Amino acid sequence: MMKLAALALGMACTLGAVTLEEVARLAPKEPVRPAPKALKDAVRAWAEPQFLTVRNPLLVAKAMKAAIERAGLEKVVEDVRLLHPSGQREFVVLVTKMVAACGVDESIYLYQWRDGRWRMLLESLNDGPAQPFAKVFAQSTQIHLSDAIDKGERIFAVGGHHLWCSSFWQPVRFRAWLIASERAMILLDRNHLSYIGGEELELRVRAGSIKARYVIGHPDVAKHSQAIEESYRREGQSVVLKSRTLIAPLEDLDEDLEGDPISYLLQWLEERIAPPGDLDYRVTELNAKLARFQLPKAVSPARIELLPGATGSQAELILHTAGKQTRVTVESRNGQWELEPERP
């Protein structure tokens, strides 16, 4: 037992290369939450030597996953993968998922290519014990890296829901770091209680701003829940909350489509595009609803397209219906989006 403890302590401090046999010895007999840090450190120490000097490392992840399966460790390590955050190839993220009670314990490590190797900038780990607001990310963790601005500075953000054994009401957590001068500095770390039975957390990141959208409880118990959008603005090496907007729930499309179905869909769109908020997200939400509706052949399939070049005050949409296109101008007036359709 003392030898195992010494091994765990040594790996946590030095992160020297280890074998899968050593990983197996650190695995608990039954999944716990959070997963032991020594186990997470060991998996990272096993994975790093396989990709740190590989300029195009993504294929390495497939070989690592295969090695874990051959070693019979799937019930300990659910996944190990590599990805370029937001497609930026000068950075790579190592994601490790440890099997935990009622879910997984996900760890995220960000690296930057420098001097012929990948050098770690930051780690995002589960750093809390099992408690009502434990800081555990779910499988739906989001990972975003903004484009660079002044002096190559970027914002890196991750977020996800806490996993517990029951209830759709779970803590949601998102974090953000400023990446500057080959260093990382924490900017934001938020926990909120969220309803995960509907929409999941949505993050949007730019070098100067962060937006988070998630679902909270509705003051009217009968309405259950509602979406909320928070907008943060970066100010130097910190961020401030710029706005916190409650998003009105969207009602389903009525079944009565008598008359001109295109006019009906335009009226439906006009009513549901109106509330203030992120148009890109709203269009995605409305398209998800359209995909579930039973529409007449004259307008099916129906899809809304947000054209490039949208601003905070004006945008253009196209309502695609059964081969026809109806162009729509959307403008922000008095805190509402107003729609001005042009016939096809």
Short mmCIF file of C-alpha atoms in Angstrom, two decimals, residues 151-336:
data_model
loop_
_atom_site.label_atom_id
_atom_site.label_comp_id
_atom_site.label_asym_id
_atom_site.label_seq_id
_atom_site.Cartn_x
_atom_site.Cartn_y
_atom_site.Cartn_z
CA LYS A 151 -0.24 40.58 -29.48
CA GLY A 152 -1.74 37.20 -30.33
CA GLU A 153 -4.02 37.14 -27.28
CA ARG A 154 -6.88 34.63 -27.25
CA ILE A 155 -9.60 33.40 -24.91
CA PHE A 156 -9.90 29.68 -24.21
CA ALA A 157 -13.15 28.48 -22.63
CA VAL A 158 -14.63 25.17 -21.49
CA GLY A 159 -18.00 24.38 -19.97
CA GLY A 160 -20.41 21.60 -19.14
CA HIS A 161 -22.90 20.19 -16.65
CA HIS A 162 -22.21 18.46 -13.39
CA LEU A 163 -23.31 14.82 -13.37
CA TRP A 164 -25.27 13.37 -10.48
CA CYS A 165 -27.19 10.14 -10.06
CA SER A 166 -30.66 11.66 -10.42
CA SER A 167 -32.57 14.86 -11.22
CA PHE A 168 -32.46 17.06 -14.30
CA TRP A 169 -31.47 20.02 -12.10
CA GLN A 170 -27.69 20.09 -12.05
CA PRO A 171 -24.94 22.67 -11.64
CA VAL A 172 -23.58 24.07 -14.89
CA ARG A 173 -20.02 25.39 -14.92
CA PHE A 174 -17.97 27.36 -17.44
CA ARG A 175 -14.43 28.65 -17.26
CA ALA A 176 -12.33 30.96 -19.44
CA TRP A 177 -8.64 31.82 -19.61
CA LEU A 178 -6.68 34.59 -21.30
CA ILE A 179 -3.90 33.08 -23.45
CA ALA A 180 -1.14 35.68 -23.79
CA SER A 181 2.66 35.59 -24.12
CA GLU A 182 2.65 31.78 -24.01
CA ARG A 183 0.93 31.86 -20.61
CA ALA A 184 -2.63 31.32 -19.39
CA MET A 185 -4.51 33.40 -16.83
CA ILE A 186 -7.96 32.50 -15.48
CA LEU A 187 -10.58 35.12 -16.38
CA LEU A 188 -13.89 33.52 -15.45
CA ASP A 189 -15.15 30.60 -13.37
CA ARG A 190 -18.93 30.36 -12.90
CA ASN A 191 -21.30 27.80 -11.35
CA HIS A 192 -25.10 27.99 -11.72
CA LEU A 193 -27.97 25.59 -11.11
CA SER A 194 -29.39 24.60 -14.49
CA TYR A 195 -32.07 22.35 -15.97
CA ILE A 196 -30.43 19.82 -18.30
CA GLY A 197 -33.60 18.11 -19.54
CA GLY A 198 -33.87 20.51 -22.49
CA GLU A 199 -31.16 22.79 -23.86
CA GLU A 200 -27.55 22.18 -22.93
CA LEU A 201 -25.03 24.88 -22.07
CA GLU A 202 -23.97 26.91 -25.11
CA LEU A 203 -20.74 28.93 -25.12
CA ARG A 204 -19.63 31.52 -27.68
CA VAL A 205 -16.13 32.94 -27.41
CA ARG A 206 -14.32 35.84 -29.04
CA ALA A 207 -11.04 37.45 -28.06
CA GLY A 208 -12.95 40.31 -26.44
CA SER A 209 -16.12 38.65 -25.20
CA ILE A 210 -17.79 35.50 -23.88
CA LYS A 211 -21.45 34.48 -24.12
CA ALA A 212 -23.06 31.67 -22.15
CA ARG A 213 -26.59 30.39 -22.58
CA TYR A 214 -28.24 27.81 -20.31
CA VAL A 215 -31.61 27.01 -18.71
CA ILE A 216 -32.70 28.11 -15.24
CA GLY A 217 -35.90 27.79 -13.20
CA HIS A 218 -38.87 29.93 -14.21
CA PRO A 219 -40.51 32.15 -11.55
CA ASP A 220 -43.85 30.67 -12.65
CA VAL A 221 -43.72 27.04 -11.45
CA ALA A 222 -46.23 26.06 -14.14
CA LYS A 223 -43.76 27.15 -16.85
CA HIS A 224 -40.95 25.20 -15.19
CA SER A 225 -37.84 26.68 -16.82
CA GLN A 226 -36.51 29.30 -19.21
CA ALA A 227 -33.28 30.03 -21.08
CA ILE A 228 -30.93 32.77 -19.95
CA GLU A 229 -28.06 34.39 -21.85
CA GLU A 230 -25.10 36.04 -20.12
CA SER A 231 -22.71 38.29 -22.02
CA TYR A 232 -19.24 39.06 -20.63
CA ARG A 233 -16.88 41.75 -21.94
CA ARG A 234 -13.14 41.50 -21.55
CA GLU A 235 -11.39 44.46 -19.94
CA GLY A 236 -7.64 43.90 -19.92
CA GLN A 237 -6.88 40.86 -17.79
CA SER A 238 -10.40 40.52 -16.40
CA VAL A 239 -13.97 40.23 -17.64
CA VAL A 240 -17.17 41.96 -16.52
CA LEU A 241 -20.77 40.87 -16.88
CA LYS A 242 -22.25 43.10 -19.58
CA SER A 243 -25.81 41.75 -19.68
CA ARG A 244 -27.99 38.94 -18.36
CA THR A 245 -31.06 38.40 -20.54
CA LEU A 246 -34.00 36.08 -19.91
CA ILE A 247 -35.09 34.46 -23.17
CA ALA A 248 -38.83 34.07 -23.63
CA PRO A 249 -39.79 30.42 -24.25
CA LEU A 250 -40.77 29.61 -27.83
CA GLU A 251 -44.15 28.03 -28.45
CA ASP A 252 -44.68 25.18 -30.88
CA LEU A 253 -46.09 25.71 -34.35
CA ASP A 254 -49.87 25.48 -34.49
CA GLU A 255 -51.34 22.68 -36.57
CA ASP A 256 -53.70 25.04 -38.42
CA LEU A 257 -51.94 25.80 -41.72
CA GLU A 258 -54.98 26.77 -43.77
CA GLY A 259 -54.45 29.44 -46.42
CA ASP A 260 -50.98 30.33 -47.70
CA PRO A 261 -48.51 28.16 -45.72
CA ILE A 262 -45.55 30.41 -46.58
CA SER A 263 -47.35 33.43 -45.13
CA TYR A 264 -48.17 31.38 -42.06
CA LEU A 265 -44.54 30.35 -41.60
CA LEU A 266 -43.41 33.96 -42.02
CA GLN A 267 -45.88 35.06 -39.36
CA TRP A 268 -44.67 32.23 -37.10
CA LEU A 269 -41.07 33.32 -37.70
CA GLU A 270 -41.89 36.99 -37.07
CA GLU A 271 -43.42 36.22 -33.68
CA ARG A 272 -40.62 33.95 -32.52
CA ILE A 273 -37.63 35.90 -33.83
CA ALA A 274 -38.73 39.03 -31.92
CA PRO A 275 -37.24 38.52 -28.40
CA PRO A 276 -33.79 40.11 -27.92
CA GLY A 277 -30.80 37.78 -27.92
CA ASP A 278 -28.34 35.97 -30.15
CA LEU A 279 -29.85 35.53 -33.63
CA ASP A 280 -27.52 32.67 -34.54
CA TYR A 281 -28.69 30.67 -31.55
CA ARG A 282 -32.34 31.61 -32.17
CA VAL A 283 -32.18 30.42 -35.79
CA THR A 284 -30.64 27.12 -34.69
CA GLU A 285 -33.42 26.70 -32.15
CA LEU A 286 -36.18 27.46 -34.68
CA ASN A 287 -34.69 25.07 -37.24
CA ALA A 288 -34.74 22.32 -34.63
CA LYS A 289 -38.44 22.98 -34.13
CA LEU A 290 -39.18 23.06 -37.87
CA ALA A 291 -37.51 19.67 -38.24
CA ARG A 292 -40.06 18.18 -35.82
CA PHE A 293 -43.21 19.70 -37.36
CA GLN A 294 -45.49 17.92 -39.82
CA LEU A 295 -45.64 20.48 -42.66
CA PRO A 296 -47.66 20.35 -45.90
CA LYS A 297 -45.77 19.36 -49.05
CA ALA A 298 -46.01 22.93 -50.34
CA VAL A 299 -43.47 24.08 -47.74
CA SER A 300 -41.73 20.90 -46.61
CA PRO A 301 -38.87 20.72 -45.85
CA ALA A 302 -38.57 24.16 -44.28
CA ARG A 303 -35.32 25.68 -43.03
CA ILE A 304 -34.12 29.13 -41.96
CA GLU A 305 -30.68 30.36 -43.06
CA LEU A 306 -28.86 33.23 -41.36
CA LEU A 307 -26.71 34.96 -43.99
CA PRO A 308 -23.12 36.05 -43.19
CA GLY A 309 -22.54 39.65 -42.19
CA ALA A 310 -25.13 39.91 -39.43
CA THR A 311 -24.60 42.68 -36.87
CA GLY A 312 -26.15 43.42 -33.50
CA SER A 313 -28.78 45.58 -35.19
CA GLN A 314 -29.45 44.02 -38.60
CA ALA A 315 -29.34 40.66 -40.35
CA GLU A 316 -30.73 38.85 -43.36
CA LEU A 317 -32.46 35.48 -43.33
CA ILE A 318 -33.67 33.13 -46.03
CA LEU A 319 -36.72 30.94 -45.42
CA HIS A 320 -36.20 27.83 -47.56
CA THR A 321 -39.47 26.01 -48.32
CA ALA A 322 -39.79 23.14 -50.82
CA GLY A 323 -37.35 24.64 -53.31
CA LYS A 324 -38.50 28.25 -52.83
CA GLN A 325 -36.55 30.97 -51.08
CA THR A 326 -38.04 33.92 -49.22
CA ARG A 327 -35.52 36.58 -48.27
CA VAL A 328 -36.11 38.35 -44.96
CA THR A 329 -34.53 41.44 -43.40
CA VAL A 330 -34.38 41.49 -39.60
CA GLU A 331 -33.69 44.71 -37.71
CA SER A 332 -33.41 45.45 -34.00
CA ARG A 333 -35.85 48.15 -32.98
CA ASN A 334 -36.83 49.11 -29.43
CA GLY A 335 -35.17 45.99 -28.04
CA GLN A 336 -37.01 43.62 -30.40
#
